[in-house]
CSV table of C-alpha atoms and ligand atoms in Angstrom, one decimal:
chain,number,residue,atom,x,y,z
A,18,MET,CA,-152.3,-40.3,75.2
A,19,GLU,CA,-151.0,-39.4,78.6
A,20,TRP,CA,-147.2,-39.0,78.8
A,21,GLU,CA,-144.9,-39.5,81.8
A,22,ALA,CA,-141.6,-37.7,82.0
A,23,VAL,CA,-138.5,-39.6,83.3
A,24,ILE,CA,-135.5,-37.5,84.5
A,25,GLY,CA,-132.1,-38.3,85.9
A,26,LEU,CA,-129.6,-35.6,86.9
A,27,GLU,CA,-125.8,-35.6,86.9
A,28,ILE,CA,-124.8,-32.9,89.4
A,29,HIS,CA,-121.3,-31.5,89.4
A,30,THR,CA,-120.4,-29.9,92.7
A,31,GLN,CA,-117.1,-28.3,93.3
A,32,LEU,CA,-115.4,-29.6,96.5
A,33,ALA,CA,-114.3,-26.9,98.9
A,34,THR,CA,-110.7,-28.0,99.3
A,35,GLU,CA,-107.9,-25.4,99.7
A,36,SER,CA,-105.8,-26.9,96.9
A,37,LYS,CA,-106.6,-28.8,93.7
A,38,ILE,CA,-107.3,-32.5,93.5
A,39,PHE,CA,-103.9,-33.5,92.0
A,40,SER,CA,-101.7,-30.4,92.6
A,41,GLY,CA,-100.9,-27.9,95.3
A,42,SER,CA,-102.4,-24.9,93.5
A,43,SER,CA,-105.0,-22.8,95.2
A,44,THR,CA,-108.7,-23.3,94.2
A,45,ARG,CA,-109.7,-19.8,95.1
A,46,TYR,CA,-112.1,-18.2,92.6
A,47,GLY,CA,-111.5,-15.0,90.7
A,48,ALA,CA,-107.7,-14.8,90.7
A,49,ARG,CA,-105.8,-13.4,87.7
A,50,PRO,CA,-105.9,-15.9,84.8
A,51,ASN,CA,-103.3,-18.7,85.0
A,52,SER,CA,-101.9,-17.4,88.3
A,53,GLN,CA,-103.1,-20.6,90.0
A,54,ALA,CA,-102.1,-23.2,87.5
A,55,SER,CA,-99.0,-25.4,88.3
A,56,LEU,CA,-97.1,-27.6,85.9
A,57,VAL,CA,-99.5,-30.5,86.8
A,58,ASP,CA,-102.6,-28.3,85.9
A,59,LEU,CA,-100.8,-27.2,82.7
A,60,GLY,CA,-100.3,-30.9,81.7
A,61,TYR,CA,-96.6,-30.7,81.4
A,62,PRO,CA,-94.9,-34.0,80.5
A,63,GLY,CA,-93.1,-35.8,83.3
A,64,VAL,CA,-95.0,-34.3,86.2
A,65,LEU,CA,-97.1,-36.6,88.4
A,66,PRO,CA,-100.5,-36.0,90.1
A,67,VAL,CA,-100.7,-36.5,93.8
A,68,LEU,CA,-104.2,-37.1,95.2
A,69,ASN,CA,-105.6,-34.6,97.7
A,70,ALA,CA,-106.8,-36.6,100.8
A,71,GLU,CA,-109.3,-33.9,101.7
A,72,ALA,CA,-111.2,-34.4,98.4
A,73,VAL,CA,-111.5,-38.1,99.2
A,74,HIS,CA,-112.8,-37.4,102.7
A,75,MET,CA,-115.4,-35.0,101.4
A,76,ALA,CA,-116.6,-37.6,98.8
A,77,VAL,CA,-116.9,-40.2,101.6
A,78,ARG,CA,-118.8,-37.8,103.8
A,79,PHE,CA,-121.3,-37.3,101.0
A,80,GLY,CA,-121.6,-41.1,100.5
A,81,LEU,CA,-122.2,-41.7,104.2
A,82,ALA,CA,-124.9,-38.9,104.3
A,83,THR,CA,-126.8,-40.5,101.4
A,84,GLY,CA,-126.5,-44.2,102.5
A,85,CYS,CA,-124.1,-45.1,99.8
A,86,THR,CA,-121.7,-48.0,99.8
A,87,ILE,CA,-118.2,-46.7,100.2
A,88,ALA,CA,-115.9,-48.4,97.8
A,89,ARG,CA,-113.0,-50.0,99.7
A,90,ARG,CA,-111.0,-49.6,96.5
A,91,SER,CA,-111.8,-47.1,93.8
A,92,VAL,CA,-109.8,-46.3,90.7
A,93,PHE,CA,-109.1,-43.1,88.7
A,94,ALA,CA,-109.4,-43.4,85.0
A,95,ARG,CA,-108.5,-41.2,82.0
A,96,LYS,CA,-111.3,-39.8,80.0
A,97,ASN,CA,-109.7,-38.9,76.6
A,98,TYR,CA,-110.9,-36.0,74.5
A,99,PHE,CA,-109.5,-32.9,72.8
A,100,TYR,CA,-110.4,-29.5,73.9
A,101,PRO,CA,-108.3,-26.3,74.2
A,102,ASP,CA,-109.0,-25.9,78.0
A,103,LEU,CA,-107.8,-29.5,78.6
A,104,PRO,CA,-104.0,-29.4,78.0
A,105,LYS,CA,-103.3,-33.0,79.0
A,106,GLY,CA,-105.8,-34.3,76.4
A,107,TYR,CA,-107.6,-36.3,79.1
A,108,GLN,CA,-109.6,-35.6,82.2
A,109,ILE,CA,-108.9,-37.7,85.3
A,110,SER,CA,-112.2,-39.1,86.5
A,111,GLN,CA,-113.6,-42.3,87.8
A,112,TYR,CA,-115.4,-44.7,85.6
A,113,GLU,CA,-115.9,-48.4,86.5
A,114,LEU,CA,-115.0,-48.1,90.2
A,115,PRO,CA,-116.4,-44.8,91.6
A,116,ILE,CA,-115.7,-43.9,95.2
A,117,VAL,CA,-119.3,-44.2,96.4
A,118,HIS,CA,-122.4,-45.8,94.9
A,119,GLY,CA,-126.0,-47.0,95.6
A,120,GLY,CA,-127.4,-44.4,97.9
A,121,HIS,CA,-130.6,-42.4,98.2
A,122,LEU,CA,-132.0,-39.0,99.2
A,123,ASP,CA,-135.6,-38.0,100.2
A,124,ILE,CA,-137.1,-35.0,98.5
A,125,VAL,CA,-140.4,-33.2,98.7
A,126,THR,CA,-142.8,-33.9,95.8
A,127,GLU,CA,-145.1,-31.4,94.1
A,128,GLU,CA,-148.0,-32.5,96.3
A,129,GLY,CA,-145.9,-32.0,99.4
A,130,GLY,CA,-145.3,-35.6,100.1
A,131,VAL,CA,-141.9,-37.4,100.5
A,132,LYS,CA,-140.2,-39.4,97.8
A,133,THR,CA,-136.9,-41.3,97.9
A,134,ILE,CA,-134.6,-40.7,94.9
A,135,GLY,CA,-131.9,-43.2,94.2
A,136,ILE,CA,-128.3,-42.1,93.9
A,137,THR,CA,-126.5,-44.3,91.4
A,138,ARG,CA,-123.0,-43.2,92.2
A,139,ALA,CA,-120.9,-40.2,93.0
A,140,HIS,CA,-117.3,-40.0,91.6
A,141,LEU,CA,-114.3,-37.8,92.0
A,142,GLU,CA,-112.9,-36.0,89.0
A,143,GLU,CA,-111.0,-32.9,88.0
A,144,ASP,CA,-112.5,-29.8,86.4
A,145,ALA,CA,-111.2,-28.4,83.1
A,146,GLY,CA,-110.0,-24.9,82.5
A,147,LYS,CA,-112.0,-22.1,80.8
A,148,SER,CA,-112.0,-20.5,77.4
A,149,LEU,CA,-112.4,-16.8,77.5
A,150,HIS,CA,-113.8,-15.3,74.3
A,151,GLU,CA,-114.4,-11.7,75.3
A,152,ASP,CA,-111.0,-10.4,76.2
A,153,PHE,CA,-109.1,-10.6,72.9
A,154,GLN,CA,-110.3,-9.6,69.5
A,155,GLY,CA,-110.4,-12.6,67.2
A,156,LEU,CA,-108.7,-14.8,69.7
A,157,SER,CA,-109.7,-17.0,72.6
A,158,GLY,CA,-107.8,-17.0,75.9
A,159,ILE,CA,-107.3,-20.0,78.0
A,160,ASP,CA,-107.5,-19.7,81.8
A,161,LEU,CA,-106.3,-22.8,83.6
A,162,ASN,CA,-107.0,-21.6,87.2
A,163,ARG,CA,-110.0,-23.9,87.3
A,164,ALA,CA,-108.2,-26.9,85.7
A,165,GLY,CA,-107.7,-29.6,88.4
A,166,THR,CA,-110.3,-28.2,90.8
A,167,PRO,CA,-112.0,-31.2,92.5
A,168,LEU,CA,-115.5,-32.1,91.5
A,169,LEU,CA,-117.9,-34.6,92.9
A,170,GLU,CA,-120.2,-35.8,90.1
A,171,ILE,CA,-123.5,-37.1,91.7
A,172,VAL,CA,-125.5,-39.3,89.3
A,173,SER,CA,-129.2,-40.0,90.2
A,174,GLU,CA,-131.3,-42.9,89.1
A,175,PRO,CA,-134.0,-42.0,86.5
A,176,ASP,CA,-136.5,-41.6,89.4
A,177,LEU,CA,-137.6,-38.0,88.9
A,178,ARG,CA,-141.0,-37.5,87.2
A,179,SER,CA,-141.4,-33.8,86.6
A,180,ALA,CA,-139.4,-30.6,86.2
A,181,ARG,CA,-140.4,-29.5,89.7
A,182,GLU,CA,-139.3,-32.8,91.2
A,183,ALA,CA,-136.0,-32.5,89.5
A,184,GLY,CA,-135.6,-28.9,90.8
A,185,ASN,CA,-136.5,-30.1,94.3
A,186,TYR,CA,-133.9,-32.9,94.1
A,187,MET,CA,-131.3,-30.5,93.0
A,188,ARG,CA,-132.2,-28.2,95.9
A,189,ALA,CA,-132.0,-31.1,98.3
A,190,ILE,CA,-128.5,-32.0,97.1
A,191,HIS,CA,-127.4,-28.4,97.3
A,192,THR,CA,-128.7,-28.1,100.8
A,193,LEU,CA,-126.9,-31.4,101.7
A,194,VAL,CA,-123.5,-30.4,100.3
A,195,ARG,CA,-123.7,-27.1,102.2
A,196,TYR,CA,-124.6,-28.9,105.4
A,197,LEU,CA,-121.7,-31.3,104.9
A,198,ASP,CA,-119.5,-28.3,104.3
A,199,ILE,CA,-118.0,-30.0,101.3
A,200,SER,CA,-118.9,-27.3,98.7
A,201,ASP,CA,-119.8,-23.6,98.8
A,202,GLY,CA,-122.5,-24.4,96.3
A,203,ASN,CA,-122.0,-21.0,94.7
A,204,MET,CA,-124.0,-21.3,91.4
A,205,GLN,CA,-122.9,-17.9,90.0
A,206,GLU,CA,-119.3,-19.1,90.2
A,207,GLY,CA,-120.2,-22.5,88.7
A,208,SER,CA,-119.5,-24.5,91.8
A,209,PHE,CA,-122.8,-26.3,91.4
A,210,ARG,CA,-124.2,-27.2,88.0
A,211,CYS,CA,-126.0,-30.0,86.4
A,212,ASP,CA,-126.8,-32.0,83.3
A,213,ALA,CA,-130.4,-33.1,83.0
A,214,ASN,CA,-131.3,-36.4,81.2
A,215,VAL,CA,-134.9,-36.3,80.0
A,216,SER,CA,-137.2,-38.8,78.3
A,217,ILE,CA,-140.9,-39.4,78.1
A,218,ARG,CA,-143.0,-42.6,77.8
A,219,PRO,CA,-146.8,-43.4,77.7
A,220,ARG,CA,-148.1,-43.5,81.3
A,221,GLY,CA,-148.1,-47.1,82.5
A,222,GLU,CA,-145.1,-48.1,80.3
A,223,THR,CA,-142.2,-49.5,82.2
A,224,GLU,CA,-139.5,-49.4,79.6
A,225,LEU,CA,-137.5,-46.1,79.4
A,226,GLY,CA,-137.9,-43.9,76.4
A,227,THR,CA,-134.9,-42.5,74.4
A,228,ARG,CA,-133.4,-39.6,76.4
A,229,THR,CA,-131.7,-36.4,75.6
A,230,GLU,CA,-129.2,-34.7,77.8
A,231,ILE,CA,-129.3,-31.0,78.5
A,232,LYS,CA,-125.9,-29.8,79.4
A,233,ASN,CA,-124.6,-27.3,82.0
A,234,LEU,CA,-127.6,-25.9,83.8
A,235,ASN,CA,-126.5,-23.6,86.5
A,236,SER,CA,-129.6,-22.4,88.4
A,237,PHE,CA,-132.6,-24.2,89.9
A,238,ARG,CA,-134.9,-22.1,87.8
A,239,PHE,CA,-133.1,-22.9,84.5
A,240,VAL,CA,-133.1,-26.6,85.4
A,241,GLU,CA,-136.9,-26.6,85.8
A,242,LYS,CA,-137.6,-24.4,82.8
A,243,ALA,CA,-135.2,-26.4,80.5
A,244,ILE,CA,-136.7,-29.7,81.5
A,245,GLN,CA,-140.2,-28.4,81.1
A,246,VAL,CA,-139.6,-27.2,77.5
A,247,GLU,CA,-137.7,-30.4,76.7
A,248,ILE,CA,-140.6,-32.5,77.9
A,249,GLY,CA,-143.0,-30.4,75.7
A,250,ARG,CA,-140.7,-30.7,72.7
A,251,GLN,CA,-140.4,-34.5,73.0
A,252,ILE,CA,-144.2,-34.8,73.3
A,253,ASP,CA,-144.6,-32.8,70.1
A,254,VAL,CA,-142.1,-34.9,68.3
A,255,LEU,CA,-143.7,-38.2,69.3
A,256,GLU,CA,-147.3,-36.9,68.7
A,257,ASP,CA,-146.3,-35.8,65.2
A,258,GLY,CA,-145.2,-39.3,64.5
A,259,GLY,CA,-141.5,-38.7,64.8
A,260,SER,CA,-139.0,-40.2,67.2
A,261,VAL,CA,-136.7,-38.7,69.9
A,262,VAL,CA,-133.0,-38.8,68.9
A,263,GLN,CA,-130.5,-39.5,71.6
A,264,GLU,CA,-128.4,-36.3,71.7
A,265,THR,CA,-126.8,-33.6,73.8
A,266,ARG,CA,-128.8,-30.4,73.9
A,267,LEU,CA,-128.3,-26.8,75.2
A,268,TYR,CA,-130.8,-24.7,76.9
A,269,ASP,CA,-131.2,-21.1,75.5
A,270,ALA,CA,-132.7,-19.2,78.4
A,271,ASP,CA,-133.5,-16.1,76.2
A,272,ARG,CA,-135.6,-18.1,73.8
A,273,ASN,CA,-136.7,-20.7,76.4
A,274,GLU,CA,-135.9,-23.6,74.1
A,275,THR,CA,-133.4,-26.4,73.9
A,276,ARG,CA,-131.2,-26.9,70.8
A,277,ALA,CA,-129.2,-29.9,69.6
A,278,MET,CA,-125.5,-29.7,70.3
A,279,ARG,CA,-124.2,-33.0,69.2
A,280,GLY,CA,-125.8,-36.4,68.4
A,281,LYS,CA,-124.9,-39.9,69.3
A,282,GLU,CA,-123.0,-40.5,66.0
A,283,GLU,CA,-120.6,-37.7,66.8
A,284,ALA,CA,-120.5,-38.7,70.5
A,285,ASN,CA,-116.9,-38.9,71.8
A,286,ASP,CA,-115.3,-42.2,72.3
A,287,TYR,CA,-113.5,-41.4,75.6
A,288,ARG,CA,-111.3,-44.5,75.6
A,289,TYR,CA,-111.5,-44.7,79.4
A,290,PHE,CA,-108.6,-46.6,81.0
A,291,PRO,CA,-107.1,-46.7,84.5
A,292,ASP,CA,-104.7,-43.8,85.0
A,293,PRO,CA,-101.3,-45.4,85.4
A,294,ASP,CA,-100.0,-42.4,87.3
A,295,LEU,CA,-102.3,-42.9,90.3
A,296,LEU,CA,-102.7,-45.7,92.7
A,297,PRO,CA,-106.1,-47.1,93.5
A,298,VAL,CA,-107.8,-45.3,96.4
A,299,VAL,CA,-108.0,-47.7,99.4
A,300,ILE,CA,-110.3,-46.8,102.2
A,301,GLY,CA,-110.3,-48.6,105.6
A,302,ASP,CA,-112.9,-49.0,108.3
A,303,ASP,CA,-111.0,-46.6,110.6
A,304,LEU,CA,-111.4,-43.7,108.2
A,305,ILE,CA,-115.0,-44.5,107.5
A,306,GLU,CA,-115.8,-44.7,111.2
A,307,ARG,CA,-114.0,-41.4,111.9
A,308,LEU,CA,-115.8,-39.6,109.1
A,309,GLN,CA,-119.2,-41.1,110.1
A,310,ALA,CA,-118.7,-39.9,113.7
A,311,ASN,CA,-118.0,-36.4,112.5
A,312,LEU,CA,-121.1,-36.0,110.3
A,313,PRO,CA,-123.1,-33.0,111.3
A,314,GLU,CA,-126.9,-33.1,111.9
A,315,LEU,CA,-128.3,-33.6,108.4
A,316,PRO,CA,-131.1,-31.5,106.8
A,317,ALA,CA,-133.9,-34.0,107.2
A,318,ALA,CA,-133.0,-34.6,110.9
A,319,LYS,CA,-132.8,-30.9,111.6
A,320,ARG,CA,-136.1,-30.3,109.9
A,321,ALA,CA,-137.8,-32.9,112.0
A,322,ARG,CA,-136.2,-31.5,115.1
A,323,PHE,CA,-137.3,-28.0,114.3
A,324,ILE,CA,-140.9,-29.2,114.0
A,325,GLU,CA,-140.7,-31.3,117.2
A,326,GLN,CA,-138.6,-29.0,119.5
A,327,TYR,CA,-139.9,-25.6,118.4
A,328,GLY,CA,-143.5,-26.6,117.5
A,329,LEU,CA,-143.0,-25.1,114.0
A,330,PRO,CA,-145.2,-25.8,111.0
A,331,ALA,CA,-143.5,-28.0,108.4
A,332,HIS,CA,-143.3,-25.1,105.9
A,333,ASP,CA,-141.4,-23.0,108.4
A,334,ALA,CA,-139.0,-25.8,109.1
A,335,ASP,CA,-138.4,-26.3,105.4
A,336,ILE,CA,-137.4,-22.6,104.9
A,337,LEU,CA,-135.3,-22.4,108.1
A,338,THR,CA,-133.4,-25.6,107.3
A,339,ALA,CA,-132.8,-24.9,103.6
A,340,ASN,CA,-129.3,-23.9,104.4
A,341,PRO,CA,-127.1,-24.2,107.6
A,342,GLU,CA,-126.7,-20.5,108.1
A,343,SER,CA,-130.5,-19.8,108.3
A,344,ALA,CA,-130.9,-22.7,110.7
A,345,ALA,CA,-128.1,-21.5,112.9
A,346,TYR,CA,-129.4,-17.9,112.8
A,347,PHE,CA,-132.9,-19.0,113.9
A,348,GLU,CA,-131.6,-21.2,116.7
A,349,ALA,CA,-129.3,-18.5,118.0
A,350,ALA,CA,-132.1,-15.9,118.0
A,351,VAL,CA,-134.5,-18.3,119.8
A,352,SER,CA,-132.0,-19.0,122.5
A,353,ALA,CA,-131.0,-15.3,122.9
A,354,SER,CA,-134.6,-14.1,123.2
A,355,ARG,CA,-136.2,-13.9,126.6
A,356,SER,CA,-139.8,-13.9,125.6
A,357,ALA,CA,-140.3,-14.2,121.8
A,358,SER,CA,-141.8,-17.5,120.7
A,359,PRO,CA,-140.0,-19.7,118.1
A,360,LYS,CA,-142.8,-19.1,115.7
A,361,THR,CA,-142.5,-15.3,116.2
A,362,VAL,CA,-138.7,-15.6,115.5
A,363,SER,CA,-139.5,-17.7,112.4
A,364,ASN,CA,-142.0,-15.1,111.1
A,365,TRP,CA,-139.6,-12.2,111.5
A,366,PHE,CA,-136.8,-14.2,109.9
A,367,GLN,CA,-138.9,-15.2,106.9
A,368,GLY,CA,-140.7,-11.9,106.6
A,369,GLU,CA,-138.9,-8.7,107.6
A,370,LEU,CA,-135.3,-9.9,107.8
A,371,THR,CA,-135.4,-11.9,104.6
A,372,ALA,CA,-137.0,-8.9,102.8
A,373,ILE,CA,-134.1,-6.7,103.8
A,374,LEU,CA,-131.5,-9.4,102.9
A,375,ARG,CA,-133.1,-9.8,99.4
A,376,ARG,CA,-133.4,-6.1,98.8
A,377,GLU,CA,-129.7,-5.6,99.7
A,378,SER,CA,-128.6,-8.8,98.0
A,379,VAL,CA,-126.9,-10.0,101.2
A,380,GLU,CA,-126.6,-13.7,102.4
A,381,VAL,CA,-127.7,-14.7,105.9
A,382,ALA,CA,-124.1,-15.3,106.7
A,383,ASP,CA,-123.3,-11.7,106.1
A,384,THR,CA,-126.3,-10.1,107.7
A,385,ARG,CA,-125.8,-6.8,109.5
A,386,VAL,CA,-128.4,-7.6,112.1
A,387,SER,CA,-127.1,-10.5,114.3
A,388,ALA,CA,-129.4,-13.1,115.8
A,389,ALA,CA,-128.8,-11.7,119.3
A,390,THR,CA,-129.9,-8.2,118.1
A,391,LEU,CA,-133.0,-9.5,116.4
A,392,ALA,CA,-133.8,-11.4,119.6
A,393,SER,CA,-133.5,-8.1,121.7
A,394,LEU,CA,-135.8,-6.4,119.1
A,395,LEU,CA,-138.4,-9.2,119.4
A,396,ASP,CA,-138.2,-8.9,123.2
A,397,ARG,CA,-139.2,-5.3,122.9
A,398,VAL,CA,-142.1,-6.2,120.7
A,399,ALA,CA,-143.1,-9.0,123.1
A,400,ASP,CA,-143.0,-6.7,126.2
A,401,GLY,CA,-145.2,-4.1,124.5
A,402,THR,CA,-142.6,-1.4,124.1
A,403,LEU,CA,-142.8,-1.6,120.4
A,404,SER,CA,-145.7,-2.4,118.1
A,405,GLY,CA,-145.1,-4.7,115.1
A,406,ARG,CA,-144.9,-1.7,112.8
A,407,MET,CA,-142.4,0.1,115.1
A,408,GLY,CA,-140.4,-3.1,115.2
A,409,LYS,CA,-140.0,-3.0,111.5
A,410,GLU,CA,-138.8,0.6,111.7
A,411,VAL,CA,-136.3,-0.4,114.3
A,412,LEU,CA,-135.1,-3.3,112.2
A,413,GLU,CA,-134.4,-1.0,109.3
A,414,ALA,CA,-132.5,1.4,111.7
A,415,LEU,CA,-130.5,-1.6,113.0
A,416,TRP,CA,-129.6,-2.5,109.5
A,417,ASN,CA,-128.4,1.1,108.9
A,418,GLY,CA,-126.2,0.9,111.9
A,419,GLU,CA,-128.1,3.4,114.1
A,420,GLY,CA,-127.2,1.7,117.4
A,421,SER,CA,-128.7,-0.9,119.7
A,422,VAL,CA,-132.4,-1.6,119.9
A,423,ASP,CA,-132.9,0.5,123.0
A,424,GLU,CA,-130.7,3.4,121.6
A,425,ILE,CA,-132.9,3.5,118.5
A,426,ILE,CA,-136.1,3.4,120.5
A,427,GLU,CA,-134.9,6.4,122.5
A,428,ALA,CA,-133.4,8.4,119.6
A,429,ARG,CA,-136.5,8.0,117.5
A,430,GLY,CA,-139.0,8.4,120.3
A,431,LEU,CA,-140.6,5.1,119.4
A,432,ARG,CA,-141.9,3.9,122.7
A,433,GLN,CA,-145.4,2.5,122.3
A,434,ILE,CA,-148.1,4.0,124.5
A,435,SER,CA,-149.3,1.2,126.7
A,436,ASP,CA,-150.4,3.4,129.6
A,437,ALA,CA,-154.2,2.8,129.9
A,438,GLY,CA,-154.9,6.3,131.3
A,439,ALA,CA,-153.2,7.9,128.3
A,440,ILE,CA,-155.0,5.8,125.8
A,441,GLU,CA,-158.3,6.4,127.5
A,442,ALA,CA,-157.8,10.1,127.2
A,443,LEU,CA,-157.2,9.7,123.4
A,444,VAL,CA,-160.2,7.4,123.1
A,445,ASP,CA,-162.5,10.0,124.8
A,446,GLN,CA,-161.2,12.7,122.5
A,447,VAL,CA,-162.0,10.6,119.4
A,448,ILE,CA,-165.4,9.7,120.7
A,449,ASP,CA,-166.2,13.3,121.4
A,450,GLY,CA,-165.0,14.4,118.0
A,451,HIS,CA,-166.9,11.7,116.0
A,452,PRO,CA,-170.5,11.7,117.2
A,453,GLU,CA,-171.8,10.5,113.8
A,454,GLN,CA,-169.6,7.3,113.7
A,455,VAL,CA,-170.3,6.6,117.4
A,456,ALA,CA,-174.1,6.8,116.6
A,457,GLN,CA,-173.6,4.5,113.6
A,458,PHE,CA,-171.7,2.0,115.8
A,459,ARG,CA,-174.4,2.0,118.5
A,460,GLY,CA,-177.0,1.7,115.8
A,461,GLY,CA,-175.5,-1.7,114.8
A,462,LYS,CA,-173.0,-0.7,112.2
A,463,THR,CA,-170.1,-2.2,114.2
A,464,ARG,CA,-167.7,-2.2,111.3
A,465,VAL,CA,-167.2,1.5,111.8
A,466,ILE,CA,-165.0,0.7,114.9
A,467,GLY,CA,-162.1,0.2,112.4
A,468,TYR,CA,-162.3,3.8,111.5
A,469,LEU,CA,-162.4,4.9,115.1
A,470,VAL,CA,-159.4,2.8,116.0
A,471,GLY,CA,-157.6,4.4,113.1
A,472,GLN,CA,-158.4,7.9,114.5
A,473,VAL,CA,-157.1,7.0,117.9
A,474,MET,CA,-153.9,5.6,116.4
A,475,LYS,CA,-153.5,8.8,114.3
A,476,ALA,CA,-154.0,10.9,117.4
A,477,SER,CA,-151.3,8.9,119.2
A,478,ARG,CA,-149.1,9.4,116.1
A,479,GLY,CA,-149.0,5.6,115.7
A,480,LYS,CA,-147.7,5.0,119.2
A,481,ALA,CA,-150.7,3.6,121.0
A,482,ASN,CA,-150.8,-0.1,121.6
A,483,PRO,CA,-153.4,-1.2,119.0
A,484,ARG,CA,-154.7,-4.1,121.1
A,485,GLN,CA,-155.4,-1.8,124.1
A,486,VAL,CA,-157.0,0.8,121.8
A,487,ASN,CA,-159.4,-1.8,120.5
A,488,GLU,CA,-160.3,-3.0,124.0
A,489,ILE,CA,-160.8,0.4,125.6
A,490,LEU,CA,-162.7,1.7,122.6
A,491,LYS,CA,-165.1,-1.3,122.6
A,492,ASN,CA,-165.8,-0.8,126.3
A,493,LYS,CA,-166.5,2.9,126.0
A,494,LEU,CA,-168.7,2.4,123.0
A,495,ALA,CA,-170.7,-0.3,124.8
A,496,GLY,CA,-171.0,1.8,127.9
B,7,ADP,P1,-124.0,-41.5,80.5
B,7,ADP,O1,-122.8,-41.9,81.3
B,7,ADP,O2,-123.9,-41.8,79.1
B,7,ADP,O3,-124.3,-40.0,80.7
B,7,ADP,P2,-125.7,-43.0,82.3
B,7,ADP,O4,-126.4,-44.3,82.0
B,7,ADP,O5,-124.7,-43.0,83.3
B,7,ADP,O6,-125.3,-42.3,81.0
B,7,ADP,O7,-126.9,-42.0,82.8
B,7,ADP,C1,-126.7,-40.7,83.1
B,7,ADP,C2,-128.0,-40.1,83.7
B,7,ADP,O8,-129.1,-40.3,82.8
B,7,ADP,C3,-128.4,-40.8,85.0
B,7,ADP,O9,-128.8,-39.8,85.9
B,7,ADP,C4,-129.6,-41.6,84.6
B,7,ADP,O10,-130.5,-41.7,85.7
B,7,ADP,C5,-130.2,-40.9,83.5
B,7,ADP,N1,-130.9,-41.7,82.5
B,7,ADP,C6,-130.5,-42.8,81.9
B,7,ADP,N2,-131.5,-43.3,81.0
B,7,ADP,C7,-132.5,-42.4,81.1
B,7,ADP,C8,-133.7,-42.2,80.4
B,7,ADP,N3,-134.1,-43.1,79.5
B,7,ADP,N4,-134.5,-41.2,80.7
B,7,ADP,C9,-134.1,-40.3,81.6
B,7,ADP,N5,-132.9,-40.3,82.2
B,7,ADP,C10,-132.1,-41.3,82.0
B,8,MG,MG1,-123.9,-38.1,81.0
């Protein structure tokens, strides 16, 4: 039997507002526990929530960017459950009337094609606090700094068909929220995480199978691995004659397996009801028009423009537009460079610069080599002053703060030898010194030229222009 996987994701993305969704406390990450929790966040009786308009604007921006219908009237509801990090005893969320619904987003499939994934809805809600188990022996601490942080929960249709597709969808949403500047998308800090709903069915079947929900996945890799093992587990269960139980599961990365957390029988009854402390959110045409007019160029449009305007391969455009900082860096370098082609800039960005950024664990936004500096380096490669190899050395020196491109070239004596006379002299010297290889070449063993080029390069201490060395050597050997 051939099985087909069906996956739907619920992505929680923290909105990048200054203050919380219903209070004036700061949302900044990493502060001393409970230093950013007001009476509203602490759930004191008698205090009232006040909705943060900026969170509403951000949710609408997301809705507009994904072709959602913007609800003219949406309602906050109380989702009731007990947990130590939820002092009110309920989470304020949206239930029947979310702020946006019925949209879509294109993703890249495993085969490199394009597929449209439905977005069921996205709703606003508040985050809960955090329980800290490490700090006190035998006790748990409660930190309510995160309580009341605005979240946008983005729910997909069950349109995804493989772990890889689900990962690509999550990446596409991540890219989009970064472009829209509505979330920092920082996964280490928990600003972007997801629950994956997974079921399987015989290929060709149209009814959905029973699903499980894997909670709280906070990296693209874990999402893909967790879904992959869960699909495998469900196939084993069904092929052994069992049936999949609808339940919540946890992914254990160390053992690469999912484990049951709670079943449907123990499922919470949230007793949702409209929050009497908050008015319905009413959104008018004027606000929608204003937010629409201020949308930035979106990832898909930028990707298409990079291919068209810069003549880049699709693969390059994918990488450069994966986040707004990379795209901006690339465009700034292209426009600052006098003679490097966009493809050359793209190659250096993806190759040498990205290698350094990875090695140093630095984001593009915090790079120590600006786009203008990379452009001046690539101009020196383009005009023949530097070979590619020398260029890499200069890039490292730039990273280490050794000065401008030209200062580094001077200080390190890195000027490439492009003077034909000087190179000819070196070539003659090598030809005289290697009669055996020269005879081999002339006898038809032309591959030996690689060795001779190497000898000339060595004699120039790596500074001769390799293209010229090749040419001059070929001419002399033929002559
Ligand atoms: P709940 O609110 O109980 O979590 P929803 O019906 O809102 O359930 O669905 C949540 C997510 O689960 C959505 O992303 C949806 O696409 C997905 N989903 C629903 N049914 C299935 C299924 N049978 N297999 C896989 N995913 C599913
Ligand atoms: Mg759910």
